[in-house]
């Protein structure tokens, strides 16, 4: 399909994609971007990241259980609600893409399963009651994080480098439109590494509702196709009794799943396997 988006059509026995124009254009036109007239059996296409937004809003601490989990193991800093920052959209990868382990940069590669919200209608300075008209869909996000870098960043109270490294932003496997989800606050969430369940919870445990989150960010001005995340649940590797036994390493397969939104599957590879050369040195100045 050469980068076009596709609408999944047909039943489970004969799924196929109907090709359409690029995703952001589709939302910018209020869902009216025309179809190309081409269809493909789902088995014959490779799904890529379903969208590259203009802006990618991070929120953290919206699941109280994540904060409590880290407090239990004496993590270096609290993760309370209200942490906000931007993600690097060039770090986005899609389903089945490789997460490249930059071994000279980090030794503590972690996972964070999150629900992501897609903004369909531009806007700014609106209320939680008005937020629904700006939400057009949802997808799965795995917030890959270099914990050793993050701890250093959090000494200043702000972090983003640790989450914005190349390939650290898997999203997908597709966008499910809002009309297909009865209640986004009642979806089971589960992340597995090599089949082992690491994170398991539900969006029902969000401390801050999705309309509140979307409205809170609105003074920063939404464009059609922007993404906002809702924070992760308990069970990240950093919160386990032996984090180094659970941090991601080359060869691992990570499956991030949210009920009704599908499974986002990615594998971790070494720099050598990804690029055919040894990992470059990491410049340090802090």
JSON list of N, CA and C in Angstrom, two decimals, residues 28-56:
[
{"chain": "A", "resi": 28, "resn": "UNK", "atom": "N", "xyz": [-7.84, 15.56, 9.23]},
{"chain": "A", "resi": 28, "resn": "UNK", "atom": "CA", "xyz": [-7.91, 16.99, 8.93]},
{"chain": "A", "resi": 28, "resn": "UNK", "atom": "C", "xyz": [-9.14, 17.32, 8.08]},
{"chain": "A", "resi": 29, "resn": "UNK", "atom": "N", "xyz": [-9.58, 16.36, 7.31]},
{"chain": "A", "resi": 29, "resn": "UNK", "atom": "CA", "xyz": [-10.77, 16.55, 6.47]},
{"chain": "A", "resi": 29, "resn": "UNK", "atom": "C", "xyz": [-12.04, 16.03, 7.14]},
{"chain": "A", "resi": 30, "resn": "UNK", "atom": "N", "xyz": [-11.95, 15.81, 8.45]},
{"chain": "A", "resi": 30, "resn": "UNK", "atom": "CA", "xyz": [-13.12, 15.35, 9.18]},
{"chain": "A", "resi": 30, "resn": "UNK", "atom": "C", "xyz": [-13.59, 13.98, 8.77]},
{"chain": "A", "resi": 31, "resn": "UNK", "atom": "N", "xyz": [-12.65, 13.10, 8.41]},
{"chain": "A", "resi": 31, "resn": "UNK", "atom": "CA", "xyz": [-13.01, 11.74, 8.00]},
{"chain": "A", "resi": 31, "resn": "UNK", "atom": "C", "xyz": [-13.54, 11.64, 6.59]},
{"chain": "A", "resi": 32, "resn": "UNK", "atom": "N", "xyz": [-13.30, 12.67, 5.77]},
{"chain": "A", "resi": 32, "resn": "UNK", "atom": "CA", "xyz": [-13.86, 12.69, 4.43]},
{"chain": "A", "resi": 32, "resn": "UNK", "atom": "C", "xyz": [-12.83, 12.46, 3.33]},
{"chain": "A", "resi": 33, "resn": "UNK", "atom": "N", "xyz": [-11.58, 12.13, 3.72]},
{"chain": "A", "resi": 33, "resn": "UNK", "atom": "CA", "xyz": [-10.58, 11.85, 2.68]},
{"chain": "A", "resi": 33, "resn": "UNK", "atom": "C", "xyz": [-11.00, 10.61, 1.90]},
{"chain": "A", "resi": 34, "resn": "UNK", "atom": "N", "xyz": [-11.00, 10.72, 0.60]},
{"chain": "A", "resi": 34, "resn": "UNK", "atom": "CA", "xyz": [-11.57, 9.66, -0.23]},
{"chain": "A", "resi": 34, "resn": "UNK", "atom": "C", "xyz": [-10.74, 8.39, -0.28]},
{"chain": "A", "resi": 35, "resn": "UNK", "atom": "N", "xyz": [-11.39, 7.30, -0.64]},
{"chain": "A", "resi": 35, "resn": "UNK", "atom": "CA", "xyz": [-10.71, 6.03, -0.82]},
{"chain": "A", "resi": 35, "resn": "UNK", "atom": "C", "xyz": [-10.03, 6.00, -2.18]},
{"chain": "A", "resi": 36, "resn": "UNK", "atom": "N", "xyz": [-9.01, 5.17, -2.30]},
{"chain": "A", "resi": 36, "resn": "UNK", "atom": "CA", "xyz": [-8.26, 5.07, -3.55]},
{"chain": "A", "resi": 36, "resn": "UNK", "atom": "C", "xyz": [-8.91, 4.09, -4.52]},
{"chain": "A", "resi": 37, "resn": "UNK", "atom": "N", "xyz": [-9.82, 3.27, -4.01]},
{"chain": "A", "resi": 37, "resn": "UNK", "atom": "CA", "xyz": [-10.44, 2.26, -4.85]},
{"chain": "A", "resi": 37, "resn": "UNK", "atom": "C", "xyz": [-9.72, 0.93, -4.82]},
{"chain": "A", "resi": 38, "resn": "UNK", "atom": "N", "xyz": [-8.61, 0.86, -4.08]},
{"chain": "A", "resi": 38, "resn": "UNK", "atom": "CA", "xyz": [-7.86, -0.40, -4.00]},
{"chain": "A", "resi": 38, "resn": "UNK", "atom": "C", "xyz": [-8.18, -1.12, -2.69]},
{"chain": "A", "resi": 39, "resn": "UNK", "atom": "N", "xyz": [-8.24, -2.45, -2.76]},
{"chain": "A", "resi": 39, "resn": "UNK", "atom": "CA", "xyz": [-8.40, -3.27, -1.56]},
{"chain": "A", "resi": 39, "resn": "UNK", "atom": "C", "xyz": [-7.36, -4.38, -1.57]},
{"chain": "A", "resi": 40, "resn": "UNK", "atom": "N", "xyz": [-6.98, -4.83, -0.38]},
{"chain": "A", "resi": 40, "resn": "UNK", "atom": "CA", "xyz": [-5.95, -5.85, -0.23]},
{"chain": "A", "resi": 40, "resn": "UNK", "atom": "C", "xyz": [-6.33, -6.82, 0.88]},
{"chain": "A", "resi": 41, "resn": "UNK", "atom": "N", "xyz": [-6.10, -8.11, 0.69]},
{"chain": "A", "resi": 41, "resn": "UNK", "atom": "CA", "xyz": [-6.27, -9.04, 1.81]},
{"chain": "A", "resi": 41, "resn": "UNK", "atom": "C", "xyz": [-5.33, -8.64, 2.94]},
{"chain": "A", "resi": 42, "resn": "UNK", "atom": "N", "xyz": [-5.82, -8.69, 4.16]},
{"chain": "A", "resi": 42, "resn": "UNK", "atom": "CA", "xyz": [-5.02, -8.26, 5.30]},
{"chain": "A", "resi": 42, "resn": "UNK", "atom": "C", "xyz": [-3.71, -9.04, 5.38]},
{"chain": "A", "resi": 43, "resn": "UNK", "atom": "N", "xyz": [-3.74, -10.32, 5.02]},
{"chain": "A", "resi": 43, "resn": "UNK", "atom": "CA", "xyz": [-2.54, -11.16, 5.10]},
{"chain": "A", "resi": 43, "resn": "UNK", "atom": "C", "xyz": [-1.46, -10.72, 4.12]},
{"chain": "A", "resi": 44, "resn": "UNK", "atom": "N", "xyz": [-1.82, -9.91, 3.12]},
{"chain": "A", "resi": 44, "resn": "UNK", "atom": "CA", "xyz": [-0.85, -9.51, 2.09]},
{"chain": "A", "resi": 44, "resn": "UNK", "atom": "C", "xyz": [-0.21, -8.15, 2.36]},
{"chain": "A", "resi": 45, "resn": "UNK", "atom": "N", "xyz": [-0.57, -7.50, 3.47]},
{"chain": "A", "resi": 45, "resn": "UNK", "atom": "CA", "xyz": [0.00, -6.18, 3.75]},
{"chain": "A", "resi": 45, "resn": "UNK", "atom": "C", "xyz": [0.76, -6.20, 5.06]},
{"chain": "A", "resi": 46, "resn": "UNK", "atom": "N", "xyz": [1.68, -5.27, 5.19]},
{"chain": "A", "resi": 46, "resn": "UNK", "atom": "CA", "xyz": [2.39, -5.08, 6.46]},
{"chain": "A", "resi": 46, "resn": "UNK", "atom": "C", "xyz": [1.86, -3.82, 7.12]},
{"chain": "A", "resi": 47, "resn": "UNK", "atom": "N", "xyz": [1.36, -3.97, 8.34]},
{"chain": "A", "resi": 47, "resn": "UNK", "atom": "CA", "xyz": [0.86, -2.81, 9.06]},
{"chain": "A", "resi": 47, "resn": "UNK", "atom": "C", "xyz": [2.03, -1.98, 9.59]},
{"chain": "A", "resi": 48, "resn": "UNK", "atom": "N", "xyz": [1.97, -0.68, 9.34]},
{"chain": "A", "resi": 48, "resn": "UNK", "atom": "CA", "xyz": [2.97, 0.24, 9.86]},
{"chain": "A", "resi": 48, "resn": "UNK", "atom": "C", "xyz": [2.35, 1.06, 10.99]},
{"chain": "A", "resi": 49, "resn": "UNK", "atom": "N", "xyz": [3.12, 1.97, 11.57]},
{"chain": "A", "resi": 49, "resn": "UNK", "atom": "CA", "xyz": [2.54, 2.88, 12.56]},
{"chain": "A", "resi": 49, "resn": "UNK", "atom": "C", "xyz": [1.33, 3.55, 11.92]},
{"chain": "A", "resi": 50, "resn": "UNK", "atom": "N", "xyz": [0.17, 3.50, 12.56]},
{"chain": "A", "resi": 50, "resn": "UNK", "atom": "CA", "xyz": [-1.05, 3.98, 11.90]},
{"chain": "A", "resi": 50, "resn": "UNK", "atom": "C", "xyz": [-1.12, 5.48, 11.70]},
{"chain": "A", "resi": 51, "resn": "UNK", "atom": "N", "xyz": [-0.28, 6.24, 12.41]},
{"chain": "A", "resi": 51, "resn": "UNK", "atom": "CA", "xyz": [-0.28, 7.69, 12.22]},
{"chain": "A", "resi": 51, "resn": "UNK", "atom": "C", "xyz": [1.02, 8.27, 12.76]},
{"chain": "A", "resi": 52, "resn": "UNK", "atom": "N", "xyz": [1.48, 9.35, 12.14]},
{"chain": "A", "resi": 52, "resn": "UNK", "atom": "CA", "xyz": [2.56, 10.16, 12.71]},
{"chain": "A", "resi": 52, "resn": "UNK", "atom": "C", "xyz": [1.94, 11.52, 12.98]},
{"chain": "A", "resi": 53, "resn": "UNK", "atom": "N", "xyz": [1.68, 11.83, 14.24]},
{"chain": "A", "resi": 53, "resn": "UNK", "atom": "CA", "xyz": [0.96, 13.06, 14.56]},
{"chain": "A", "resi": 53, "resn": "UNK", "atom": "C", "xyz": [1.85, 14.29, 14.45]},
{"chain": "A", "resi": 54, "resn": "UNK", "atom": "N", "xyz": [1.20, 15.43, 14.42]},
{"chain": "A", "resi": 54, "resn": "UNK", "atom": "CA", "xyz": [1.94, 16.69, 14.49]},
{"chain": "A", "resi": 54, "resn": "UNK", "atom": "C", "xyz": [2.49, 16.89, 15.90]},
{"chain": "A", "resi": 55, "resn": "UNK", "atom": "N", "xyz": [1.67, 16.54, 16.92]},
{"chain": "A", "resi": 55, "resn": "UNK", "atom": "CA", "xyz": [2.08, 16.65, 18.31]},
{"chain": "A", "resi": 55, "resn": "UNK", "atom": "C", "xyz": [1.70, 15.37, 19.05]},
{"chain": "A", "resi": 56, "resn": "UNK", "atom": "N", "xyz": [2.55, 14.98, 20.00]},
{"chain": "A", "resi": 56, "resn": "UNK", "atom": "CA", "xyz": [2.36, 13.76, 20.79]},
{"chain": "A", "resi": 56, "resn": "UNK", "atom": "C", "xyz": [2.49, 14.16, 22.25]}
]
